Amino acid sequence: MAFTQAPLPFDFNALEPYGMKAETFEYHYGKHHKAYVDNLNKLVEGKDLADKSLEEVIQISFKDPSLTGVFNNAAQVWNHTFFWNSLKPAGGGTPSGDLAAKINKDFGSFDKFKEEFSNAAATQFGSGWAWLIDDHGTLKVTKTPNAENPLAHGQKALLTLDVWEHAYYIDFRNARPAFIKNFLDQLVNWDFVAENLG
Ligand SMILES: [Fe+2]
């Protein structure tokens, strides 16, 4: 069965008051993300991988150098769906409850988490992703190049920010730090992060 592109969890223009134009989603969701889905389906057509879950395809292909193309497209399908869910209109600010307590415990303070996350997102050289992960019970900030993700490393993702230039060029041009700050200030979907923490 073919892999499909999950619907965007908000309207294309829903984040316009919060720094991200509909045009960003027309390209980033409508073209970049869609292309990864289409490429993945072409690459696995007629193969056993076509019947696996997306998560299984990511884990199998990451370990097999002959499947780099499959990994790159499968992981990018998953990463982008996870990124859309990491965003919401009028998000950002601070988390609450158990999640807030866990962040304070593992990072020292929420401000310290923000500093680490911003730093990871800003210093990922070239294309990649910044993540908040649950690494076997401890929250950590990581960054990954290109399509690589926590799933490939046996870690549980809680939150992500796409720092490929295509993610911010329409709204922020070359100003990645402004894109990162805007994400933390008014877009992070802390409800999604709390659900992932479980
Ligand atoms: Fe992207």
mmCIF file with all atom_site columns, C-alpha atoms and ligand atoms in Angstrom:
data_model
loop_
_atom_site.group_PDB
_atom_site.id
_atom_site.type_symbol
_atom_site.label_atom_id
_atom_site.label_alt_id
_atom_site.label_comp_id
_atom_site.label_asym_id
_atom_site.label_entity_id
_atom_site.label_seq_id
_atom_site.pdbx_PDB_ins_code
_atom_site.Cartn_x
_atom_site.Cartn_y
_atom_site.Cartn_z
_atom_site.occupancy
_atom_site.B_iso_or_equiv
_atom_site.pdbx_formal_charge
_atom_site.auth_seq_id
_atom_site.auth_comp_id
_atom_site.auth_asym_id
_atom_site.auth_atom_id
_atom_site.pdbx_PDB_model_num
ATOM   1   C  CA . MET A 1 1   ? 0.000  0.000  0.000  1.00 0.00 ? 1   MET A CA 1
ATOM   2   C  CA . ALA A 1 2   ? 1.309  3.410  -0.886 1.00 0.00 ? 2   ALA A CA 1
ATOM   3   C  CA . PHE A 1 3   ? 2.507  5.846  1.741  1.00 0.00 ? 3   PHE A CA 1
ATOM   4   C  CA . THR A 1 4   ? 0.285  8.902  2.020  1.00 0.00 ? 4   THR A CA 1
ATOM   5   C  CA . GLN A 1 5   ? 0.820  12.506 3.081  1.00 0.00 ? 5   GLN A CA 1
ATOM   6   C  CA . ALA A 1 6   ? -0.976 13.253 6.362  1.00 0.00 ? 6   ALA A CA 1
ATOM   7   C  CA . PRO A 1 7   ? -3.244 16.307 6.164  1.00 0.00 ? 7   PRO A CA 1
ATOM   8   C  CA . LEU A 1 8   ? -1.782 19.549 7.495  1.00 0.00 ? 8   LEU A CA 1
ATOM   9   C  CA . PRO A 1 9   ? -3.298 19.913 11.010 1.00 0.00 ? 9   PRO A CA 1
ATOM   10  C  CA . PHE A 1 10  ? -4.288 23.571 10.341 1.00 0.00 ? 10  PHE A CA 1
ATOM   11  C  CA . ASP A 1 11  ? -5.290 25.730 7.360  1.00 0.00 ? 11  ASP A CA 1
ATOM   12  C  CA . PHE A 1 12  ? -2.490 27.004 5.109  1.00 0.00 ? 12  PHE A CA 1
ATOM   13  C  CA . ASN A 1 13  ? -3.126 30.567 6.363  1.00 0.00 ? 13  ASN A CA 1
ATOM   14  C  CA . ALA A 1 14  ? -3.654 29.696 10.063 1.00 0.00 ? 14  ALA A CA 1
ATOM   15  C  CA . LEU A 1 15  ? -0.162 30.790 11.116 1.00 0.00 ? 15  LEU A CA 1
ATOM   16  C  CA . GLU A 1 16  ? -0.147 34.084 9.184  1.00 0.00 ? 16  GLU A CA 1
ATOM   17  C  CA . PRO A 1 17  ? -0.768 36.123 12.384 1.00 0.00 ? 17  PRO A CA 1
ATOM   18  C  CA . TYR A 1 18  ? 2.136  34.209 13.939 1.00 0.00 ? 18  TYR A CA 1
ATOM   19  C  CA . GLY A 1 19  ? 4.879  34.830 11.406 1.00 0.00 ? 19  GLY A CA 1
ATOM   20  C  CA . MET A 1 20  ? 4.397  32.063 8.800  1.00 0.00 ? 20  MET A CA 1
ATOM   21  C  CA . LYS A 1 21  ? 2.645  32.829 5.517  1.00 0.00 ? 21  LYS A CA 1
ATOM   22  C  CA . ALA A 1 22  ? 0.249  30.557 3.600  1.00 0.00 ? 22  ALA A CA 1
ATOM   23  C  CA . GLU A 1 23  ? 2.862  30.628 0.816  1.00 0.00 ? 23  GLU A CA 1
ATOM   24  C  CA . THR A 1 24  ? 5.284  28.826 3.142  1.00 0.00 ? 24  THR A CA 1
ATOM   25  C  CA . PHE A 1 25  ? 2.834  25.938 3.494  1.00 0.00 ? 25  PHE A CA 1
ATOM   26  C  CA . GLU A 1 26  ? 1.943  25.966 -0.223 1.00 0.00 ? 26  GLU A CA 1
ATOM   27  C  CA . TYR A 1 27  ? 5.615  25.227 -0.906 1.00 0.00 ? 27  TYR A CA 1
ATOM   28  C  CA . HIS A 1 28  ? 6.813  23.420 2.206  1.00 0.00 ? 28  HIS A CA 1
ATOM   29  C  CA . TYR A 1 29  ? 3.781  21.140 2.641  1.00 0.00 ? 29  TYR A CA 1
ATOM   30  C  CA . GLY A 1 30  ? 2.406  21.229 -0.916 1.00 0.00 ? 30  GLY A CA 1
ATOM   31  C  CA . LYS A 1 31  ? 5.682  20.726 -2.771 1.00 0.00 ? 31  LYS A CA 1
ATOM   32  C  CA . HIS A 1 32  ? 8.636  19.700 -0.552 1.00 0.00 ? 32  HIS A CA 1
ATOM   33  C  CA . HIS A 1 33  ? 6.778  17.320 1.777  1.00 0.00 ? 33  HIS A CA 1
ATOM   34  C  CA . LYS A 1 34  ? 4.654  15.933 -1.065 1.00 0.00 ? 34  LYS A CA 1
ATOM   35  C  CA . ALA A 1 35  ? 7.781  15.255 -3.146 1.00 0.00 ? 35  ALA A CA 1
ATOM   36  C  CA . TYR A 1 36  ? 9.264  13.138 -0.337 1.00 0.00 ? 36  TYR A CA 1
ATOM   37  C  CA . VAL A 1 37  ? 6.048  11.046 -0.240 1.00 0.00 ? 37  VAL A CA 1
ATOM   38  C  CA . ASP A 1 38  ? 6.016  10.632 -4.030 1.00 0.00 ? 38  ASP A CA 1
ATOM   39  C  CA . ASN A 1 39  ? 9.734  9.757  -4.162 1.00 0.00 ? 39  ASN A CA 1
ATOM   40  C  CA . LEU A 1 40  ? 9.382  7.212  -1.347 1.00 0.00 ? 40  LEU A CA 1
ATOM   41  C  CA . ASN A 1 41  ? 6.510  5.492  -3.131 1.00 0.00 ? 41  ASN A CA 1
ATOM   42  C  CA . LYS A 1 42  ? 8.543  5.270  -6.357 1.00 0.00 ? 42  LYS A CA 1
ATOM   43  C  CA . LEU A 1 43  ? 11.574 3.871  -4.504 1.00 0.00 ? 43  LEU A CA 1
ATOM   44  C  CA . VAL A 1 44  ? 9.694  1.105  -2.662 1.00 0.00 ? 44  VAL A CA 1
ATOM   45  C  CA . GLU A 1 45  ? 7.236  0.175  -5.409 1.00 0.00 ? 45  GLU A CA 1
ATOM   46  C  CA . GLY A 1 46  ? 7.048  -3.619 -5.778 1.00 0.00 ? 46  GLY A CA 1
ATOM   47  C  CA . LYS A 1 47  ? 9.425  -4.181 -2.832 1.00 0.00 ? 47  LYS A CA 1
ATOM   48  C  CA . ASP A 1 48  ? 8.811  -5.726 0.597  1.00 0.00 ? 48  ASP A CA 1
ATOM   49  C  CA . LEU A 1 49  ? 9.424  -2.280 2.134  1.00 0.00 ? 49  LEU A CA 1
ATOM   50  C  CA . ALA A 1 50  ? 6.185  -1.050 0.555  1.00 0.00 ? 50  ALA A CA 1
ATOM   51  C  CA . ASP A 1 51  ? 4.219  -3.187 3.038  1.00 0.00 ? 51  ASP A CA 1
ATOM   52  C  CA . LYS A 1 52  ? 6.076  -1.988 6.153  1.00 0.00 ? 52  LYS A CA 1
ATOM   53  C  CA . SER A 1 53  ? 5.076  0.927  8.349  1.00 0.00 ? 53  SER A CA 1
ATOM   54  C  CA . LEU A 1 54  ? 6.843  4.238  7.742  1.00 0.00 ? 54  LEU A CA 1
ATOM   55  C  CA . GLU A 1 55  ? 8.617  3.853  11.098 1.00 0.00 ? 55  GLU A CA 1
ATOM   56  C  CA . GLU A 1 56  ? 9.839  0.356  10.120 1.00 0.00 ? 56  GLU A CA 1
ATOM   57  C  CA . VAL A 1 57  ? 11.080 1.616  6.746  1.00 0.00 ? 57  VAL A CA 1
ATOM   58  C  CA . ILE A 1 58  ? 13.054 4.376  8.515  1.00 0.00 ? 58  ILE A CA 1
ATOM   59  C  CA . GLN A 1 59  ? 14.685 1.969  10.948 1.00 0.00 ? 59  GLN A CA 1
ATOM   60  C  CA . ILE A 1 60  ? 15.494 -0.691 8.337  1.00 0.00 ? 60  ILE A CA 1
ATOM   61  C  CA . SER A 1 61  ? 16.858 1.719  5.707  1.00 0.00 ? 61  SER A CA 1
ATOM   62  C  CA . PHE A 1 62  ? 19.004 3.712  8.177  1.00 0.00 ? 62  PHE A CA 1
ATOM   63  C  CA . LYS A 1 63  ? 21.099 0.604  8.816  1.00 0.00 ? 63  LYS A CA 1
ATOM   64  C  CA . ASP A 1 64  ? 21.484 -0.342 5.140  1.00 0.00 ? 64  ASP A CA 1
ATOM   65  C  CA . PRO A 1 65  ? 23.843 1.809  3.015  1.00 0.00 ? 65  PRO A CA 1
ATOM   66  C  CA . SER A 1 66  ? 22.165 0.530  -0.163 1.00 0.00 ? 66  SER A CA 1
ATOM   67  C  CA . LEU A 1 67  ? 18.899 2.134  0.992  1.00 0.00 ? 67  LEU A CA 1
ATOM   68  C  CA . THR A 1 68  ? 20.111 5.702  1.597  1.00 0.00 ? 68  THR A CA 1
ATOM   69  C  CA . GLY A 1 69  ? 17.618 7.148  -0.874 1.00 0.00 ? 69  GLY A CA 1
ATOM   70  C  CA . VAL A 1 70  ? 14.749 5.282  0.789  1.00 0.00 ? 70  VAL A CA 1
ATOM   71  C  CA . PHE A 1 71  ? 15.907 6.468  4.214  1.00 0.00 ? 71  PHE A CA 1
ATOM   72  C  CA . ASN A 1 72  ? 16.203 10.101 3.155  1.00 0.00 ? 72  ASN A CA 1
ATOM   73  C  CA . ASN A 1 73  ? 12.705 10.223 1.703  1.00 0.00 ? 73  ASN A CA 1
ATOM   74  C  CA . ALA A 1 74  ? 11.001 8.085  4.376  1.00 0.00 ? 74  ALA A CA 1
ATOM   75  C  CA . ALA A 1 75  ? 12.572 10.059 7.219  1.00 0.00 ? 75  ALA A CA 1
ATOM   76  C  CA . GLN A 1 76  ? 11.675 13.360 5.572  1.00 0.00 ? 76  GLN A CA 1
ATOM   77  C  CA . VAL A 1 77  ? 8.038  12.218 5.213  1.00 0.00 ? 77  VAL A CA 1
ATOM   78  C  CA . TRP A 1 78  ? 7.962  11.395 8.940  1.00 0.00 ? 78  TRP A CA 1
ATOM   79  C  CA . ASN A 1 79  ? 9.958  14.476 10.045 1.00 0.00 ? 79  ASN A CA 1
ATOM   80  C  CA . HIS A 1 80  ? 7.668  16.906 8.251  1.00 0.00 ? 80  HIS A CA 1
ATOM   81  C  CA . THR A 1 81  ? 4.463  15.350 9.610  1.00 0.00 ? 81  THR A CA 1
ATOM   82  C  CA . PHE A 1 82  ? 6.035  15.564 13.069 1.00 0.00 ? 82  PHE A CA 1
ATOM   83  C  CA . PHE A 1 83  ? 7.013  19.186 12.439 1.00 0.00 ? 83  PHE A CA 1
ATOM   84  C  CA . TRP A 1 84  ? 3.487  20.228 11.365 1.00 0.00 ? 84  TRP A CA 1
ATOM   85  C  CA . ASN A 1 85  ? 2.186  18.706 14.590 1.00 0.00 ? 85  ASN A CA 1
ATOM   86  C  CA . SER A 1 86  ? 4.831  20.640 16.537 1.00 0.00 ? 86  SER A CA 1
ATOM   87  C  CA . LEU A 1 87  ? 3.192  23.896 15.390 1.00 0.00 ? 87  LEU A CA 1
ATOM   88  C  CA . LYS A 1 88  ? -0.075 25.554 16.303 1.00 0.00 ? 88  LYS A CA 1
ATOM   89  C  CA . PRO A 1 89  ? -1.638 29.006 16.015 1.00 0.00 ? 89  PRO A CA 1
ATOM   90  C  CA . ALA A 1 90  ? -1.021 31.024 19.202 1.00 0.00 ? 90  ALA A CA 1
ATOM   91  C  CA . GLY A 1 91  ? 1.347  28.360 20.512 1.00 0.00 ? 91  GLY A CA 1
ATOM   92  C  CA . GLY A 1 92  ? 4.717  28.898 22.126 1.00 0.00 ? 92  GLY A CA 1
ATOM   93  C  CA . GLY A 1 93  ? 5.110  30.285 25.597 1.00 0.00 ? 93  GLY A CA 1
ATOM   94  C  CA . THR A 1 94  ? 5.663  27.838 28.420 1.00 0.00 ? 94  THR A CA 1
ATOM   95  C  CA . PRO A 1 95  ? 4.477  24.247 28.958 1.00 0.00 ? 95  PRO A CA 1
ATOM   96  C  CA . SER A 1 96  ? 2.629  23.184 32.108 1.00 0.00 ? 96  SER A CA 1
ATOM   97  C  CA . GLY A 1 97  ? 2.111  20.211 34.394 1.00 0.00 ? 97  GLY A CA 1
ATOM   98  C  CA . ASP A 1 98  ? 4.307  17.120 34.250 1.00 0.00 ? 98  ASP A CA 1
ATOM   99  C  CA . LEU A 1 99  ? 6.046  18.304 31.082 1.00 0.00 ? 99  LEU A CA 1
ATOM   100 C  CA . ALA A 1 100 ? 7.109  21.588 32.692 1.00 0.00 ? 100 ALA A CA 1
ATOM   101 C  CA . ALA A 1 101 ? 8.367  19.722 35.760 1.00 0.00 ? 101 ALA A CA 1
ATOM   102 C  CA . LYS A 1 102 ? 10.340 17.269 33.607 1.00 0.00 ? 102 LYS A CA 1
ATOM   103 C  CA . ILE A 1 103 ? 11.924 20.094 31.585 1.00 0.00 ? 103 ILE A CA 1
ATOM   104 C  CA . ASN A 1 104 ? 12.905 21.910 34.793 1.00 0.00 ? 104 ASN A CA 1
ATOM   105 C  CA . LYS A 1 105 ? 14.381 18.714 36.217 1.00 0.00 ? 105 LYS A CA 1
ATOM   106 C  CA . ASP A 1 106 ? 16.390 17.690 33.144 1.00 0.00 ? 106 ASP A CA 1
ATOM   107 C  CA . PHE A 1 107 ? 17.514 21.125 31.888 1.00 0.00 ? 107 PHE A CA 1
ATOM   108 C  CA . GLY A 1 108 ? 17.616 23.110 35.145 1.00 0.00 ? 108 GLY A CA 1
ATOM   109 C  CA . SER A 1 109 ? 14.993 25.627 33.967 1.00 0.00 ? 109 SER A CA 1
ATOM   110 C  CA . PHE A 1 110 ? 12.724 26.364 31.020 1.00 0.00 ? 110 PHE A CA 1
ATOM   111 C  CA . ASP A 1 111 ? 15.006 29.221 29.980 1.00 0.00 ? 111 ASP A CA 1
ATOM   112 C  CA . LYS A 1 112 ? 17.946 26.825 29.918 1.00 0.00 ? 112 LYS A CA 1
ATOM   113 C  CA . PHE A 1 113 ? 15.951 24.450 27.676 1.00 0.00 ? 113 PHE A CA 1
ATOM   114 C  CA . LYS A 1 114 ? 15.131 27.347 25.326 1.00 0.00 ? 114 LYS A CA 1
ATOM   115 C  CA . GLU A 1 115 ? 18.779 28.355 25.199 1.00 0.00 ? 115 GLU A CA 1
ATOM   116 C  CA . GLU A 1 116 ? 19.911 24.785 24.385 1.00 0.00 ? 116 GLU A CA 1
ATOM   117 C  CA . PHE A 1 117 ? 17.203 24.275 21.778 1.00 0.00 ? 117 PHE A CA 1
ATOM   118 C  CA . SER A 1 118 ? 17.894 27.643 20.104 1.00 0.00 ? 118 SER A CA 1
ATOM   119 C  CA . ASN A 1 119 ? 21.598 26.917 20.080 1.00 0.00 ? 119 ASN A CA 1
ATOM   120 C  CA . ALA A 1 120 ? 21.112 23.466 18.507 1.00 0.00 ? 120 ALA A CA 1
ATOM   121 C  CA . ALA A 1 121 ? 18.795 24.892 15.834 1.00 0.00 ? 121 ALA A CA 1
ATOM   122 C  CA . ALA A 1 122 ? 21.131 27.794 15.055 1.00 0.00 ? 122 ALA A CA 1
ATOM   123 C  CA . THR A 1 123 ? 24.320 25.729 14.893 1.00 0.00 ? 123 THR A CA 1
ATOM   124 C  CA . GLN A 1 124 ? 23.089 22.804 12.772 1.00 0.00 ? 124 GLN A CA 1
ATOM   125 C  CA . PHE A 1 125 ? 25.345 23.568 9.807  1.00 0.00 ? 125 PHE A CA 1
ATOM   126 C  CA . GLY A 1 126 ? 23.469 23.403 6.519  1.00 0.00 ? 126 GLY A CA 1
ATOM   127 C  CA . SER A 1 127 ? 20.241 21.385 6.409  1.00 0.00 ? 127 SER A CA 1
ATOM   128 C  CA . GLY A 1 128 ? 18.781 19.476 9.331  1.00 0.00 ? 128 GLY A CA 1
ATOM   129 C  CA . TRP A 1 129 ? 16.573 19.434 12.379 1.00 0.00 ? 129 TRP A CA 1
ATOM   130 C  CA . ALA A 1 130 ? 16.589 20.441 16.057 1.00 0.00 ? 130 ALA A CA 1
ATOM   131 C  CA . TRP A 1 131 ? 14.800 18.104 18.472 1.00 0.00 ? 131 TRP A CA 1
ATOM   132 C  CA . LEU A 1 132 ? 13.597 17.729 22.017 1.00 0.00 ? 132 LEU A CA 1
ATOM   133 C  CA . ILE A 1 133 ? 13.824 13.998 22.714 1.00 0.00 ? 133 ILE A CA 1
ATOM   134 C  CA . ASP A 1 134 ? 13.125 11.523 25.484 1.00 0.00 ? 134 ASP A CA 1
ATOM   135 C  CA . ASP A 1 135 ? 16.341 9.511  25.568 1.00 0.00 ? 135 ASP A CA 1
ATOM   136 C  CA . HIS A 1 136 ? 15.400 6.500  27.699 1.00 0.00 ? 136 HIS A CA 1
ATOM   137 C  CA . GLY A 1 137 ? 13.793 8.636  30.404 1.00 0.00 ? 137 GLY A CA 1
ATOM   138 C  CA . THR A 1 138 ? 15.912 11.791 30.172 1.00 0.00 ? 138 THR A CA 1
ATOM   139 C  CA . LEU A 1 139 ? 14.887 14.820 28.120 1.00 0.00 ? 139 LEU A CA 1
ATOM   140 C  CA . LYS A 1 140 ? 17.647 16.073 25.832 1.00 0.00 ? 140 LYS A CA 1
ATOM   141 C  CA . VAL A 1 141 ? 18.094 18.528 22.980 1.00 0.00 ? 141 VAL A CA 1
ATOM   142 C  CA . THR A 1 142 ? 19.722 17.157 19.832 1.00 0.00 ? 142 THR A CA 1
ATOM   143 C  CA . LYS A 1 143 ? 20.329 18.219 16.249 1.00 0.00 ? 143 LYS A CA 1
ATOM   144 C  CA . THR A 1 144 ? 20.499 15.996 13.184 1.00 0.00 ? 144 THR A CA 1
ATOM   145 C  CA . PRO A 1 145 ? 21.775 16.588 9.635  1.00 0.00 ? 145 PRO A CA 1
ATOM   146 C  CA . ASN A 1 146 ? 19.611 16.308 6.516  1.00 0.00 ? 146 ASN A CA 1
ATOM   147 C  CA . ALA A 1 147 ? 16.892 13.635 7.029  1.00 0.00 ? 147 ALA A CA 1
ATOM   148 C  CA . GLU A 1 148 ? 18.346 11.941 10.103 1.00 0.00 ? 148 GLU A CA 1
ATOM   149 C  CA . ASN A 1 149 ? 16.007 11.748 13.111 1.00 0.00 ? 149 ASN A CA 1
ATOM   150 C  CA . PRO A 1 150 ? 15.734 10.369 16.663 1.00 0.00 ? 150 PRO A CA 1
ATOM   151 C  CA . LEU A 1 151 ? 13.732 7.348  15.459 1.00 0.00 ? 151 LEU A CA 1
ATOM   152 C  CA . ALA A 1 152 ? 16.765 6.161  13.490 1.00 0.00 ? 152 ALA A CA 1
ATOM   153 C  CA . HIS A 1 153 ? 18.789 6.337  16.719 1.00 0.00 ? 153 HIS A CA 1
ATOM   154 C  CA . GLY A 1 154 ? 16.217 4.500  18.872 1.00 0.00 ? 154 GLY A CA 1
ATOM   155 C  CA . GLN A 1 155 ? 15.191 7.697  20.660 1.00 0.00 ? 155 GLN A CA 1
ATOM   156 C  CA . LYS A 1 156 ? 11.701 9.126  21.140 1.00 0.00 ? 156 LYS A CA 1
ATOM   157 C  CA . ALA A 1 157 ? 11.031 12.502 19.533 1.00 0.00 ? 157 ALA A CA 1
ATOM   158 C  CA . LEU A 1 158 ? 8.913  15.010 21.458 1.00 0.00 ? 158 LEU A CA 1
ATOM   159 C  CA . LEU A 1 159 ? 9.293  18.229 19.421 1.00 0.00 ? 159 LEU A CA 1
ATOM   160 C  CA . THR A 1 160 ? 11.088 19.303 16.273 1.00 0.00 ? 160 THR A CA 1
ATOM   161 C  CA . LEU A 1 161 ? 12.031 22.361 14.262 1.00 0.00 ? 161 LEU A CA 1
ATOM   162 C  CA . ASP A 1 162 ? 12.934 22.080 10.582 1.00 0.00 ? 162 ASP A CA 1
ATOM   163 C  CA . VAL A 1 163 ? 16.028 24.214 9.977  1.00 0.00 ? 163 VAL A CA 1
ATOM   164 C  CA . TRP A 1 164 ? 16.408 23.460 6.264  1.00 0.00 ? 164 TRP A CA 1
ATOM   165 C  CA . GLU A 1 165 ? 16.545 26.819 4.497  1.00 0.00 ? 165 GLU A CA 1
ATOM   166 C  CA . HIS A 1 166 ? 13.272 25.973 2.681  1.00 0.00 ? 166 HIS A CA 1
ATOM   167 C  CA . ALA A 1 167 ? 11.546 26.089 6.097  1.00 0.00 ? 167 ALA A CA 1
ATOM   168 C  CA . TYR A 1 168 ? 12.202 29.780 6.699  1.00 0.00 ? 168 TYR A CA 1
ATOM   169 C  CA . TYR A 1 169 ? 13.297 31.502 3.514  1.00 0.00 ? 169 TYR A CA 1
ATOM   170 C  CA . ILE A 1 170 ? 9.823  32.780 2.524  1.00 0.00 ? 170 ILE A CA 1
ATOM   171 C  CA . ASP A 1 171 ? 9.042  34.265 5.960  1.00 0.00 ? 171 ASP A CA 1
ATOM   172 C  CA . PHE A 1 172 ? 12.449 35.146 7.359  1.00 0.00 ? 172 PHE A CA 1
ATOM   173 C  CA . ARG A 1 173 ? 14.788 35.061 4.323  1.00 0.00 ? 173 ARG A CA 1
ATOM   174 C  CA . ASN A 1 174 ? 18.236 34.109 5.628  1.00 0.00 ? 174 ASN A CA 1
ATOM   175 C  CA . ALA A 1 175 ? 17.504 34.984 9.284  1.00 0.00 ? 175 ALA A CA 1
ATOM   176 C  CA . ARG A 1 176 ? 17.402 31.528 10.877 1.00 0.00 ? 176 ARG A CA 1
ATOM   177 C  CA . PRO A 1 177 ? 17.708 32.949 14.451 1.00 0.00 ? 177 PRO A CA 1
ATOM   178 C  CA . ALA A 1 178 ? 14.525 35.035 13.932 1.00 0.00 ? 178 ALA A CA 1
ATOM   179 C  CA . PHE A 1 179 ? 12.695 31.908 12.694 1.00 0.00 ? 179 PHE A CA 1
ATOM   180 C  CA . ILE A 1 180 ? 13.839 29.980 15.798 1.00 0.00 ? 180 ILE A CA 1
ATOM   181 C  CA . LYS A 1 181 ? 12.773 32.740 18.169 1.00 0.00 ? 181 LYS A CA 1
ATOM   182 C  CA . ASN A 1 182 ? 9.378  33.042 16.477 1.00 0.00 ? 182 ASN A CA 1
ATOM   183 C  CA . PHE A 1 183 ? 8.869  29.269 16.761 1.00 0.00 ? 183 PHE A CA 1
ATOM   184 C  CA . LEU A 1 184 ? 9.561  29.277 20.504 1.00 0.00 ? 184 LEU A CA 1
ATOM   185 C  CA . ASP A 1 185 ? 7.619  32.488 21.186 1.00 0.00 ? 185 ASP A CA 1
ATOM   186 C  CA . GLN A 1 186 ? 4.396  31.778 19.298 1.00 0.00 ? 186 GLN A CA 1
ATOM   187 C  CA . LEU A 1 187 ? 4.238  28.439 17.505 1.00 0.00 ? 187 LEU A CA 1
ATOM   188 C  CA . VAL A 1 188 ? 5.319  25.485 19.680 1.00 0.00 ? 188 VAL A CA 1
ATOM   189 C  CA . ASN A 1 189 ? 2.436  23.085 20.269 1.00 0.00 ? 189 ASN A CA 1
ATOM   190 C  CA . TRP A 1 190 ? 3.183  22.102 23.877 1.00 0.00 ? 190 TRP A CA 1
ATOM   191 C  CA . ASP A 1 191 ? 0.038  19.915 23.960 1.00 0.00 ? 191 ASP A CA 1
ATOM   192 C  CA . PHE A 1 192 ? 1.608  17.732 21.236 1.00 0.00 ? 192 PHE A CA 1
ATOM   193 C  CA . VAL A 1 193 ? 4.875  17.557 23.203 1.00 0.00 ? 193 VAL A CA 1
ATOM   194 C  CA . ALA A 1 194 ? 3.001  16.519 26.366 1.00 0.00 ? 194 ALA A CA 1
ATOM   195 C  CA . GLU A 1 195 ? 1.121  13.796 24.421 1.00 0.00 ? 195 GLU A CA 1
ATOM   196 C  CA . ASN A 1 196 ? 4.410  12.446 23.074 1.00 0.00 ? 196 ASN A CA 1
ATOM   197 C  CA . LEU A 1 197 ? 5.919  12.381 26.563 1.00 0.00 ? 197 LEU A CA 1
ATOM   198 C  CA . GLY A 1 198 ? 2.906  10.256 27.594 1.00 0.00 ? 198 GLY A CA 1
HETATM 199 FE FE . FE  B 2 .   ? 11.322 20.922 5.382  1.00 0.00 ? 1   FE  B FE 1
#
